[in-house]
Coordinates of C-alpha atoms in Angstrom, one line a residue:
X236 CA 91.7 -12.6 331.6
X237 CA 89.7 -12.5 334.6
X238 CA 90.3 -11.1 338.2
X239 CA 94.2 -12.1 339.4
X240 CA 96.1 -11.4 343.0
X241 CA 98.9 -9.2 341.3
X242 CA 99.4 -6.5 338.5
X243 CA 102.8 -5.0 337.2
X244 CA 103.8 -2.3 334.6
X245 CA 107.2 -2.7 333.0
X246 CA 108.4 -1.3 329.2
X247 CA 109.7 -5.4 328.5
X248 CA 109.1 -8.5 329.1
X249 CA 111.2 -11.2 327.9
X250 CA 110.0 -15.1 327.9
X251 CA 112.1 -17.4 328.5
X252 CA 115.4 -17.8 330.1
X253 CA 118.1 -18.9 326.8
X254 CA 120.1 -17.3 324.7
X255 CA 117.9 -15.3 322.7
X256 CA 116.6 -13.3 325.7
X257 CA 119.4 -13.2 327.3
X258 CA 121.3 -11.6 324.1
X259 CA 118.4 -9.2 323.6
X260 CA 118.3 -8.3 327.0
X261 CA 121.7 -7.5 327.2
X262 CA 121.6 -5.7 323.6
X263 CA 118.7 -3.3 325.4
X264 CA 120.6 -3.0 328.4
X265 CA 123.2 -1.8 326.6
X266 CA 121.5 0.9 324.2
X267 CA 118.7 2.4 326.7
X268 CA 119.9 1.3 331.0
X269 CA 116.8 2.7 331.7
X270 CA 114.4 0.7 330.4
X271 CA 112.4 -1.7 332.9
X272 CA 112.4 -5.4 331.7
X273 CA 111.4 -8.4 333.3
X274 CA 112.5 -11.7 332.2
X275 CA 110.4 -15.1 332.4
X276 CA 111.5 -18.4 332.8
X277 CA 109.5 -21.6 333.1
X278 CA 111.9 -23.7 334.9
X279 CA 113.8 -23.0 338.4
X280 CA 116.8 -22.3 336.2
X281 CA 117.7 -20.3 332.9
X282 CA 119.2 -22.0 329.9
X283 CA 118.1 -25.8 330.9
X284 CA 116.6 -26.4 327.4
X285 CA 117.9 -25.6 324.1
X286 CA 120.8 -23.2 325.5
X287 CA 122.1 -25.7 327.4
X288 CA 125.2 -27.3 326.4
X289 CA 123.9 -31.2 326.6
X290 CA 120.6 -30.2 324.7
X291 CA 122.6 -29.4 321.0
X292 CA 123.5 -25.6 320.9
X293 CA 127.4 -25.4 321.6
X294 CA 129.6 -25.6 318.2
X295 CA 129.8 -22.2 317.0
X296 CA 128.5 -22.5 313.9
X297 CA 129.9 -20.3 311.8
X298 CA 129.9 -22.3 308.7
X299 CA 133.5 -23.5 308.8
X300 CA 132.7 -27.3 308.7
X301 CA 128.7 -27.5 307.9
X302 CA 128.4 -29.0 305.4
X303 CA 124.4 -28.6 304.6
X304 CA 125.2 -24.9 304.8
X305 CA 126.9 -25.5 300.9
X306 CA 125.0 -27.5 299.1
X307 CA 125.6 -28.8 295.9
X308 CA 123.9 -28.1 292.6
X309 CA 122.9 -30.5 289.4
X310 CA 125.9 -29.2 288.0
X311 CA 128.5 -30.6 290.7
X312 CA 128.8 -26.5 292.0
X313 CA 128.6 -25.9 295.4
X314 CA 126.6 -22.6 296.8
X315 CA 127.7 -21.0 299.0
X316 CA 125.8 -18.2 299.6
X317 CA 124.0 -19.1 302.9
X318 CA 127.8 -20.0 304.2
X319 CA 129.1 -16.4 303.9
X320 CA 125.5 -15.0 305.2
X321 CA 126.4 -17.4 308.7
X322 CA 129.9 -16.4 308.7
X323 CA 129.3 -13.1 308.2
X324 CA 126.7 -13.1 311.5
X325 CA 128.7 -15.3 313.4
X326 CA 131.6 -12.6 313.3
X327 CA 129.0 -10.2 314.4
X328 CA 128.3 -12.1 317.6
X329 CA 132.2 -12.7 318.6
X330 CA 132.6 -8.6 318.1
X331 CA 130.2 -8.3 320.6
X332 CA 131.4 -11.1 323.3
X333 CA 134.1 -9.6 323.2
X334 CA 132.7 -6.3 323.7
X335 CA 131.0 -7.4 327.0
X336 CA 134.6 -8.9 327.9
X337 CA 136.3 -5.6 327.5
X338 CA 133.4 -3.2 329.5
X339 CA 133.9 -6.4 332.2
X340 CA 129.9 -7.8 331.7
X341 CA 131.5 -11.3 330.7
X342 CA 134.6 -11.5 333.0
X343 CA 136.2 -15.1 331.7
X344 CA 135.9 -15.3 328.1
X345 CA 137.1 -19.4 328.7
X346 CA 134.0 -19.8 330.5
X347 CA 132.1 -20.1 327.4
X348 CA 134.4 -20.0 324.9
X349 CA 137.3 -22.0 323.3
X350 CA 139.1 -22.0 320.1
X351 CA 138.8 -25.8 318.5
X352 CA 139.3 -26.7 314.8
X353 CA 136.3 -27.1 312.9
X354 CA 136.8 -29.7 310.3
X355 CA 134.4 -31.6 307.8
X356 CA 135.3 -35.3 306.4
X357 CA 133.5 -37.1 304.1
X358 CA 134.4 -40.7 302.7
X359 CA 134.0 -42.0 299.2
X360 CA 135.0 -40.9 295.8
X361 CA 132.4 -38.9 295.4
X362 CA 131.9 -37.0 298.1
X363 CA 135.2 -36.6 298.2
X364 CA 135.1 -34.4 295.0
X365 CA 131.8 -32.6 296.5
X366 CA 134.3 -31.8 299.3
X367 CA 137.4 -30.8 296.8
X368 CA 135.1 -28.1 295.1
X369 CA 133.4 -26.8 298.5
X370 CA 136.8 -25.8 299.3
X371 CA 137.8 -24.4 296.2
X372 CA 135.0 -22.4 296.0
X373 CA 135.2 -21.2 299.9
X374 CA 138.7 -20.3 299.9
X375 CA 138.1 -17.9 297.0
X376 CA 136.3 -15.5 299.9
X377 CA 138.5 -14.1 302.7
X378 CA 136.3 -15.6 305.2
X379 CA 137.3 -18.9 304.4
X380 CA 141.1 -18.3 303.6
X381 CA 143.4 -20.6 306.0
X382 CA 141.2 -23.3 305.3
X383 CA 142.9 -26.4 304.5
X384 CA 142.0 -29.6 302.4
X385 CA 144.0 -33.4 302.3
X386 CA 143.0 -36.5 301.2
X387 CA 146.6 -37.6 302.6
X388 CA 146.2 -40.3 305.9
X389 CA 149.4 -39.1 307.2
X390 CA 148.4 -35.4 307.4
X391 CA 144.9 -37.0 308.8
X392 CA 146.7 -39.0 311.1
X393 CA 148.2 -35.9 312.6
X394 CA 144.5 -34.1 312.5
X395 CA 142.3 -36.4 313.9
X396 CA 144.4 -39.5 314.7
X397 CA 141.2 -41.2 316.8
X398 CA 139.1 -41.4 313.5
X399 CA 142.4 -42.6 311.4
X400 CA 143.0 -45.8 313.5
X401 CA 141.5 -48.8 312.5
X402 CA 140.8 -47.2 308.7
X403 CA 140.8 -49.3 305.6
X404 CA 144.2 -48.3 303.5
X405 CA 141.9 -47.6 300.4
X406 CA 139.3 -46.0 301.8
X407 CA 138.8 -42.8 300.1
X408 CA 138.8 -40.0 302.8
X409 CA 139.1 -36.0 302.4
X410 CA 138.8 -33.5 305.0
X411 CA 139.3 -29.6 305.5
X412 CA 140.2 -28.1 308.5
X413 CA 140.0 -24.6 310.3
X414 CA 142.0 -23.7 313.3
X415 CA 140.0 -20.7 314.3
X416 CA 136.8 -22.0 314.4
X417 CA 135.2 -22.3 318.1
X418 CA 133.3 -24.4 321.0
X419 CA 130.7 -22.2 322.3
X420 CA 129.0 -23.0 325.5
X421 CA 126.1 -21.2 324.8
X422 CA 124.5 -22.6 328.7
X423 CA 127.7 -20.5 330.3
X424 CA 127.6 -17.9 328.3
X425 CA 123.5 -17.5 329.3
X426 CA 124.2 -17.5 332.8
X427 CA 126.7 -14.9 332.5
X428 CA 124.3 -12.7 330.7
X429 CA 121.2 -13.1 333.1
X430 CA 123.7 -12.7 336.0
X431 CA 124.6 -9.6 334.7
X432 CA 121.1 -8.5 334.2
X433 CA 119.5 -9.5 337.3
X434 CA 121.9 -7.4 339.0
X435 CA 120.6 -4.0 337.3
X436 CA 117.7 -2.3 339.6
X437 CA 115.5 -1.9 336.9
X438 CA 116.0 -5.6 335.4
X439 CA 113.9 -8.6 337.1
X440 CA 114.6 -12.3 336.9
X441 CA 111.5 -14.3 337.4
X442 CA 111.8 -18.5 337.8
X443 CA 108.7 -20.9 338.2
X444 CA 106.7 -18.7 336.0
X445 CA 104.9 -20.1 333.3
X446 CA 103.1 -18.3 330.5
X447 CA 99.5 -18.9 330.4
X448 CA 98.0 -16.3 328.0
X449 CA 98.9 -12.8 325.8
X450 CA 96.2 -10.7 325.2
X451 CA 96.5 -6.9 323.5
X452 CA 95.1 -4.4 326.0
X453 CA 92.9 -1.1 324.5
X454 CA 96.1 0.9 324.7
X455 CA 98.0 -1.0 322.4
X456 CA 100.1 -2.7 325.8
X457 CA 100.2 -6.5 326.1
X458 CA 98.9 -7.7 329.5
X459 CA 101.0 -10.9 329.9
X460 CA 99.1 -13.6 332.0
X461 CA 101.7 -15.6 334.5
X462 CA 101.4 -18.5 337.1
X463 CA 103.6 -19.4 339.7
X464 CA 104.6 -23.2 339.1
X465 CA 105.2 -23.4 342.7
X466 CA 102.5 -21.5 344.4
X467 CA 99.7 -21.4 342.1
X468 CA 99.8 -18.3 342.2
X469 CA 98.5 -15.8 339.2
X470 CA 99.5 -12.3 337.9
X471 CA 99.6 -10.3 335.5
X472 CA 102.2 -8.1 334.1
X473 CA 101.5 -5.2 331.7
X474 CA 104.8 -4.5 328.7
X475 CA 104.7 -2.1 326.0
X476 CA 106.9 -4.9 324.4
X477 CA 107.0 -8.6 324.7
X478 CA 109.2 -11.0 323.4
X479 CA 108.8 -14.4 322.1
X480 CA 112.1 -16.7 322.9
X481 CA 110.8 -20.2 325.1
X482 CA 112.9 -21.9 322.1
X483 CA 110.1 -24.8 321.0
X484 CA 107.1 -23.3 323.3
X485 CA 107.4 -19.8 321.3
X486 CA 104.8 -21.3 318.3
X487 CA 102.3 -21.5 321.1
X488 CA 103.2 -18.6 323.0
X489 CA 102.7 -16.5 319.7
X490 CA 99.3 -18.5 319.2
X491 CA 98.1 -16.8 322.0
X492 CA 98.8 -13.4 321.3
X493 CA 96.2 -13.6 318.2
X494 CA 98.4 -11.3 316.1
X495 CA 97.4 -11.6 312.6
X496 CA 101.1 -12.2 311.7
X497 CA 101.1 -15.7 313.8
X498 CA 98.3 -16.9 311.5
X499 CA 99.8 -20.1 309.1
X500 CA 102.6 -21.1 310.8
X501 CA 103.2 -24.5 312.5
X502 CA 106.0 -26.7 313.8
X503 CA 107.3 -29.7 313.1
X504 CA 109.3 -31.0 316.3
X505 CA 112.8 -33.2 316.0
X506 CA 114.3 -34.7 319.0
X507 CA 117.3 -36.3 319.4
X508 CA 120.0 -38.6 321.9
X509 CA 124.0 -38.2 321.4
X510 CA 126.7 -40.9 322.3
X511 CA 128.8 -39.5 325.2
X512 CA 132.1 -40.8 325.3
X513 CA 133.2 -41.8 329.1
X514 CA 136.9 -43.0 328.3
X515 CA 139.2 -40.0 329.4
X516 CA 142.0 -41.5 327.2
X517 CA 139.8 -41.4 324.0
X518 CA 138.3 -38.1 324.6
X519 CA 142.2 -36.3 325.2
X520 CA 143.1 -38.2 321.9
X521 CA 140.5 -35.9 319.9
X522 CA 140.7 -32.2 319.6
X523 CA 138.2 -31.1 316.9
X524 CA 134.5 -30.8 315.7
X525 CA 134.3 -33.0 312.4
X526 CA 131.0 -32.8 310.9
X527 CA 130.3 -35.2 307.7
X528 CA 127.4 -35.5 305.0
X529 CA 123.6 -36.0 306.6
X530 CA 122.0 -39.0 305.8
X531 CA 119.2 -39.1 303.0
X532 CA 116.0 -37.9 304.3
X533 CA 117.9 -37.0 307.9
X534 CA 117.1 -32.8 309.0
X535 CA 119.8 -30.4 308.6
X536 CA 120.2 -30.6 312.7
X537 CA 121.2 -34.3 312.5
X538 CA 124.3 -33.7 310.6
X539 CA 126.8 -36.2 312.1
X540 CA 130.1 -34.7 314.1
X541 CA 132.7 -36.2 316.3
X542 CA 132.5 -33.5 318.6
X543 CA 135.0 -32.0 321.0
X544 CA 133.2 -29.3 324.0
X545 CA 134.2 -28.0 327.0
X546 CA 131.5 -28.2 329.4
X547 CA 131.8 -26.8 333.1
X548 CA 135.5 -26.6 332.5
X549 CA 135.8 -29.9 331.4
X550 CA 136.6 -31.8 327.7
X551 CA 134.3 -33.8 326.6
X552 CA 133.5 -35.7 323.3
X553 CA 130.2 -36.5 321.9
X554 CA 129.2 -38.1 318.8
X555 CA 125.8 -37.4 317.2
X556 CA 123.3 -36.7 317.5
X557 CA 120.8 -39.4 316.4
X558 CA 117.1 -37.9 315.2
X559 CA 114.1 -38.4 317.0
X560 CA 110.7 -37.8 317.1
X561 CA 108.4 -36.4 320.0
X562 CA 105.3 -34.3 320.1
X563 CA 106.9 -32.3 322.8
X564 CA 108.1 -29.1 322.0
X565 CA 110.6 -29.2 324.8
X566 CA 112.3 -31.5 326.2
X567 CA 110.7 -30.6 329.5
X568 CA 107.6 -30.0 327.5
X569 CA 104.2 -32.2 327.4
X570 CA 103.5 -34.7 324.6
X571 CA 100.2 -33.0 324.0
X572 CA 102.2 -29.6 322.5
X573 CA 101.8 -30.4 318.9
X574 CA 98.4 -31.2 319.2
X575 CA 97.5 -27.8 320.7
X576 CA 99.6 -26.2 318.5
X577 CA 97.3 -27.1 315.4
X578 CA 94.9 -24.4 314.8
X579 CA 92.2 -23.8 311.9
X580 CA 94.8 -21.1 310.5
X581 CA 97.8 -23.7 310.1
X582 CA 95.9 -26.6 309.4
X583 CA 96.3 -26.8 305.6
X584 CA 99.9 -25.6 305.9
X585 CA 101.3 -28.2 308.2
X586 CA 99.2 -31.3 306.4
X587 CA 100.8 -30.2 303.3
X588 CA 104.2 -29.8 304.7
X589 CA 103.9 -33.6 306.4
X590 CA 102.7 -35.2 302.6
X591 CA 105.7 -33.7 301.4
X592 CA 108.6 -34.8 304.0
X593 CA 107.2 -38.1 304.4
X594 CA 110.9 -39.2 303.8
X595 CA 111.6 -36.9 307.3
X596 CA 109.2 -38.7 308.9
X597 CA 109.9 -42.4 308.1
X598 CA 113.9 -41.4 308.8
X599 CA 112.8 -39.7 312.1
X600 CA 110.7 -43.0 313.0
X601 CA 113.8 -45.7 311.8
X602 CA 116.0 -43.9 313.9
X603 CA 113.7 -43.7 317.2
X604 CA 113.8 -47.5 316.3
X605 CA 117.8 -48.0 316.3
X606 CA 119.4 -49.7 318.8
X607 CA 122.3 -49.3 320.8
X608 CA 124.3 -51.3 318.2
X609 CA 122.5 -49.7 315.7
X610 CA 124.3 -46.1 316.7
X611 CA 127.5 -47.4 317.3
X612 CA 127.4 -48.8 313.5
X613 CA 127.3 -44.9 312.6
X614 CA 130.3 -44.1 314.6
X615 CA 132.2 -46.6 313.7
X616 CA 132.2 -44.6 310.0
X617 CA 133.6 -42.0 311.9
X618 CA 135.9 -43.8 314.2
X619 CA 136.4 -47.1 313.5
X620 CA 138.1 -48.6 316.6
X621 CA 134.7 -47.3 318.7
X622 CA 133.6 -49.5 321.2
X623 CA 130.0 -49.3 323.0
X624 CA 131.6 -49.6 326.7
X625 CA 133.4 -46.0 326.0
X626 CA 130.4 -44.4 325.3
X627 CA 127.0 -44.2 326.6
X628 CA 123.5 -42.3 325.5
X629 CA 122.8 -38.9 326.6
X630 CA 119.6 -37.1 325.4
X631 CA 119.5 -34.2 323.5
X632 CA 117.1 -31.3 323.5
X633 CA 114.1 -30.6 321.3
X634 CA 113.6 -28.7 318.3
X635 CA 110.6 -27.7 316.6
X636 CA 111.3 -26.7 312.5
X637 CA 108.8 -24.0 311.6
X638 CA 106.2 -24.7 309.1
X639 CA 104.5 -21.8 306.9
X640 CA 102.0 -21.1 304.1
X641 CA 103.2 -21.2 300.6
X642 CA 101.0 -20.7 297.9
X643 CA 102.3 -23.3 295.7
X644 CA 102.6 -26.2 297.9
X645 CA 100.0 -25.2 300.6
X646 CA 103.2 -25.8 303.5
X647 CA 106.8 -25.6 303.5
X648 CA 109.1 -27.0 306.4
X649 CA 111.9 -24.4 306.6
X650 CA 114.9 -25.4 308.6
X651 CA 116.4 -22.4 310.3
X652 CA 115.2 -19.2 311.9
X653 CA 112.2 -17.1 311.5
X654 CA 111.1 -13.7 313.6
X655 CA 107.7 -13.6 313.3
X656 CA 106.3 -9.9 314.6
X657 CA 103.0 -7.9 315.1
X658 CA 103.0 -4.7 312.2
X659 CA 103.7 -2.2 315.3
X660 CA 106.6 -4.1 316.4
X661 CA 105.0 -4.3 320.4
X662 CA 105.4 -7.9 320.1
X663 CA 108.0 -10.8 318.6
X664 CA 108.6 -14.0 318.4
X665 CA 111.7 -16.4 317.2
X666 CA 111.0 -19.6 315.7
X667 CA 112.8 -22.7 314.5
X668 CA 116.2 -23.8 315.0
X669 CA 119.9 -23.5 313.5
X670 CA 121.9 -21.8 313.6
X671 CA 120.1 -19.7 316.0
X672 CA 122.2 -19.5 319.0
X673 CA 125.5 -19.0 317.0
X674 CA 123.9 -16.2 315.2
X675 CA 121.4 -14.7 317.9
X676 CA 123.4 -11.2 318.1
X677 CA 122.5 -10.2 314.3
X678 CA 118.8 -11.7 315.2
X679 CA 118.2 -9.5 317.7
X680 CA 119.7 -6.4 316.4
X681 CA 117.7 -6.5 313.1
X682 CA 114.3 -7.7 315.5
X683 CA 115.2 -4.2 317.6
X684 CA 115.1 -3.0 313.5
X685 CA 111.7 -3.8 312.9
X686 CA 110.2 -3.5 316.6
X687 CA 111.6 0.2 317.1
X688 CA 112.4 1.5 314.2
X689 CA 112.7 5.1 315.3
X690 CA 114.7 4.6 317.9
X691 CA 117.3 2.3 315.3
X692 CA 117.4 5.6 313.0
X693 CA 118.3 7.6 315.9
X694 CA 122.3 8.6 315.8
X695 CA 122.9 7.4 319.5
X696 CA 121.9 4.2 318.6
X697 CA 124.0 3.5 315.9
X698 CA 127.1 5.8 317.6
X699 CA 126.7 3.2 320.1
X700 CA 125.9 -0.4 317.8
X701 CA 128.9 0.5 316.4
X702 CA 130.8 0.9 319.8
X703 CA 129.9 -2.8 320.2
X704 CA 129.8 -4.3 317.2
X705 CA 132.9 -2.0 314.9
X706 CA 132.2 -3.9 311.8
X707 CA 127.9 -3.1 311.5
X708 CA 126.8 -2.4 307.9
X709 CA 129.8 -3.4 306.5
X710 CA 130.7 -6.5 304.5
X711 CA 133.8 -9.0 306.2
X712 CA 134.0 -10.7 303.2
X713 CA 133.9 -7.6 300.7
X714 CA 136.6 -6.2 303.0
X715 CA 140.0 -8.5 303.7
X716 CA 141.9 -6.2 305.6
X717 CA 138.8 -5.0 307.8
X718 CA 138.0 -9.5 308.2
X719 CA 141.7 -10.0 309.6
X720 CA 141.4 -6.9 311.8
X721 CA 138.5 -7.5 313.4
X722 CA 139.0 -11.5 314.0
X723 CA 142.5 -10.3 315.6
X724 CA 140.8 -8.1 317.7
X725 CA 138.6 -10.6 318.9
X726 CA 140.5 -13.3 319.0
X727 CA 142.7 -11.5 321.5
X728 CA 140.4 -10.0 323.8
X729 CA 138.1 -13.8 323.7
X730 CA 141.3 -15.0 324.5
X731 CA 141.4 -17.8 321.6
X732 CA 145.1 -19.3 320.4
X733 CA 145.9 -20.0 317.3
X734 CA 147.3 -23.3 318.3
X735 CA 143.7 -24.0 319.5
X736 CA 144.1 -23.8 323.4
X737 CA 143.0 -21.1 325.6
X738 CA 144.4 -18.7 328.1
X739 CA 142.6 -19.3 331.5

């Protein structure tokens, strides 16, 4: 790597300053104090790209209301297997939230988290009866019981009365609803986290510092190249393990670490904008997230909701978000990042996976092309009465889908989450998108699996997993009783309502 001004030893560095590290941080924290880990972060502040509450991560997803999580089958079924998986994991993270609240890590619970009803809608007689069996099918798993489902506009009126005035009378319009689903402000909840750590003597918070190369030392250490964005400035820190999390910038991070593992994959980046709503009145009138039905063609991320948040305290309401494309990687990124990304190993992969979403890309490239007008047409579906001066456009954050061999097809373009790591676990890397965030406790724990597996069989660890996480190794939706407990429990120590306000 060449002569530099500085050289460190720590057991683990961490890049980049989101939710992923910052929940892995804290999970390590947690199961050895001692070890010495150093966290990295390109910008001069943690959680400013995909964690941040503006950029897209901040529902919750547990499943509730998504409907591309249950899709349905030639034979008018719905599956429903990936829903229980995310339901199951999202339960895992709120047991251990609440965990931190109770040993006083996380201090106000209503700083990052809020209970709001997660609903899905769909209009038309035939989504409609896709939206009939979804919940017929759901509410057969404890999970999902205490969902409800109306096709009645009174009972509508009462649950969403913003997207009910203005309706046509015949319009055919369902909806279920879920009054203990969540608004996570996954940007709050970093900060928390990475407060906590940087505190610890043996934990180090490093801004400015961007990632310029991984290589493997003789020893079997990584020696982690860093510059200074402010100074210049080079160094060099030496981990016995590194991990991966710079959200869209981790498929290039990983490319540098040569591990054989990295070979093959690609990314395929989606960017997006959201309508903000700037009308008090109309954002007090609406207390939900309604997600319908994805457009033909459109990626699972662009799933359109009416969507209530609490940001900084404060209700807002955004509808969105409208797809985009970009060849940054970040929304703070550089347009030259897919270029660089494309090596002779994921070549062949990521041509094939473009010939066969050329659907993705023409949607991606009509929607860059819409016009103000244009997205207000879309919200009008949901909200008929919408007018252009109560809203105005806010741009959302990038993500890059993850591209990998597959023998048959040459590349596939899978939307959701991938750990890629090296086969002695020293190094790791998390690609793609949703659900990540909303899932990112269960992530890390199975990465801590794979990366230290002797240390995972060991009985301290899991004496103290199951400190913070009770229900570990068990199944929530084999077990109704254990499901109601341990959502009470955490529902009362997160400090969520069942009338869908929060204690402050």
């Amino acid at each position: 790597m060449g002569k530099k001004t500085k050289k460190t030893e720590v057991d683990v560095v961490l890049i980049g300053g989101g939710i992923m590290s910052a929940t892995l941080g804290t999970l390590i924290n947690e199961l050895n104090p001692d070890i010495n880990i150093e966290i990295l972060e390109r910008l001069d502040v943690v959680a400013a790209e995909s964690s941040d509450a503006w950029n897209n991560a901040g529902t919750g997803h547990s499943a509730l209301c998504e409907l591309n999580y249950t899709p349905q089958q030639a034979d008018g079924s719905v599956k429903i297997d990936k829903a229980i998986h995310i339901a199951e994991q999202y339960e895992i993270s709120k047991q251990f939230w609440a965990y931190l609240v109770e040993k006083n890590i996380i201090r106000n619970p209503s700083h990052f988290i809020r209970q709001v009803p997660h609903m899905s809608a769909v209009f038309g007689e035939k989504d409609v009866r896709f939206l009939k069996t979804r919940y017929e099918t759901l509410t057969q798993h404890v999970l999902f019981q205490g969902m409800e489902y109306t096709e009645d506009k009174d009972k509508l009126e009462q649950w969403v009365p913003l997207m009910m005035e203005g309706r046509d009378a015949q319009e055919p319009i369902a909806a279920t609803k879920m009054d203990i689903g969540t608004d996570v402000n996954f940007g709050a909840l970093t900060r928390d986290l990475i407060q906590y750590l940087d505190g610890k003597a043996n934990i180090r918070l490093s801004l400015n510092q961007e990632v310029k190369d991984i290589e493997r030392e003789d020893d079997g250490r990584w020696e982690v190249e860093v510059k200074d964005t402010k100074t210049g400035r080079k160094r060099e820190i030496v981990a016995k393990f590194v991990f991966i999390g710079a959200g869209g910038h981790s498929l290039l991070l990983l490319e540098k670490s040569g591990i054989p593992e990295a070979k093959g994959y690609g990314g395929f980046p989606v960017g997006g904008q959201w309508l903000r709503c700037t009308n008090e009145e109309i954002i007090r009138q609406h207390h939900a997230k309604v997600y319908g039905k994805a457009s033909v063609g459109a990626p699972p991320m662009s799933v359109p909701h009416l969507d209530t948040r609490y940001i900084d305290g404060k209700q807002a309401l955004l509808f969105g978000p409208y797809a985009g494309f970009s060849t940054k990687f970040l929304k703070k990124g550089s347009y030259f990042d897919l270029p660089a990304s494309i090596k002779l190993s994921n070549i062949r992969p990521m041509l094939s996976a473009g010939l066969d979403n050329l659907p993705l890309t023409k949607y991606l490239i009509t929607e860059v092309m819409k016009k103000p007008q244009d997205k207000l047409d879309s919200l009008k579906q949901f909200m008929p009465t919408a007018k252009l001066d109560d809203w105005e456009i806010e741009k959302a954050g990038q993500r890059v889908q993850v591209i990998k061999k597959d023998p048959k097809h040459g590349g596939i373009l899978e939307f959701g989450t991938e750990v890629v790591s090296s086969s002695d676990g020293s190094i790791a890397a998390l690609l793609g998108a949703s659900p990540g965030a909303s899932t990112s406790v269960a992530i890390m724990i199975n990465l801590l699996k794979r990366c230290f597996p002797e240390r995972a069989k060991s009985e301290e660890y899991r004496k103290k997993l199951r400190e913070m996480i009770p229900s570990w190794g068990k199944k929530l939706d084999e077990d109704p009783e254990l499901c109601r407990t341990t959502r009470d429990h955490t529902h009362r120590v997160l400090r969520l309502d069942v009338d869908g306000t929060t204690n402050t």
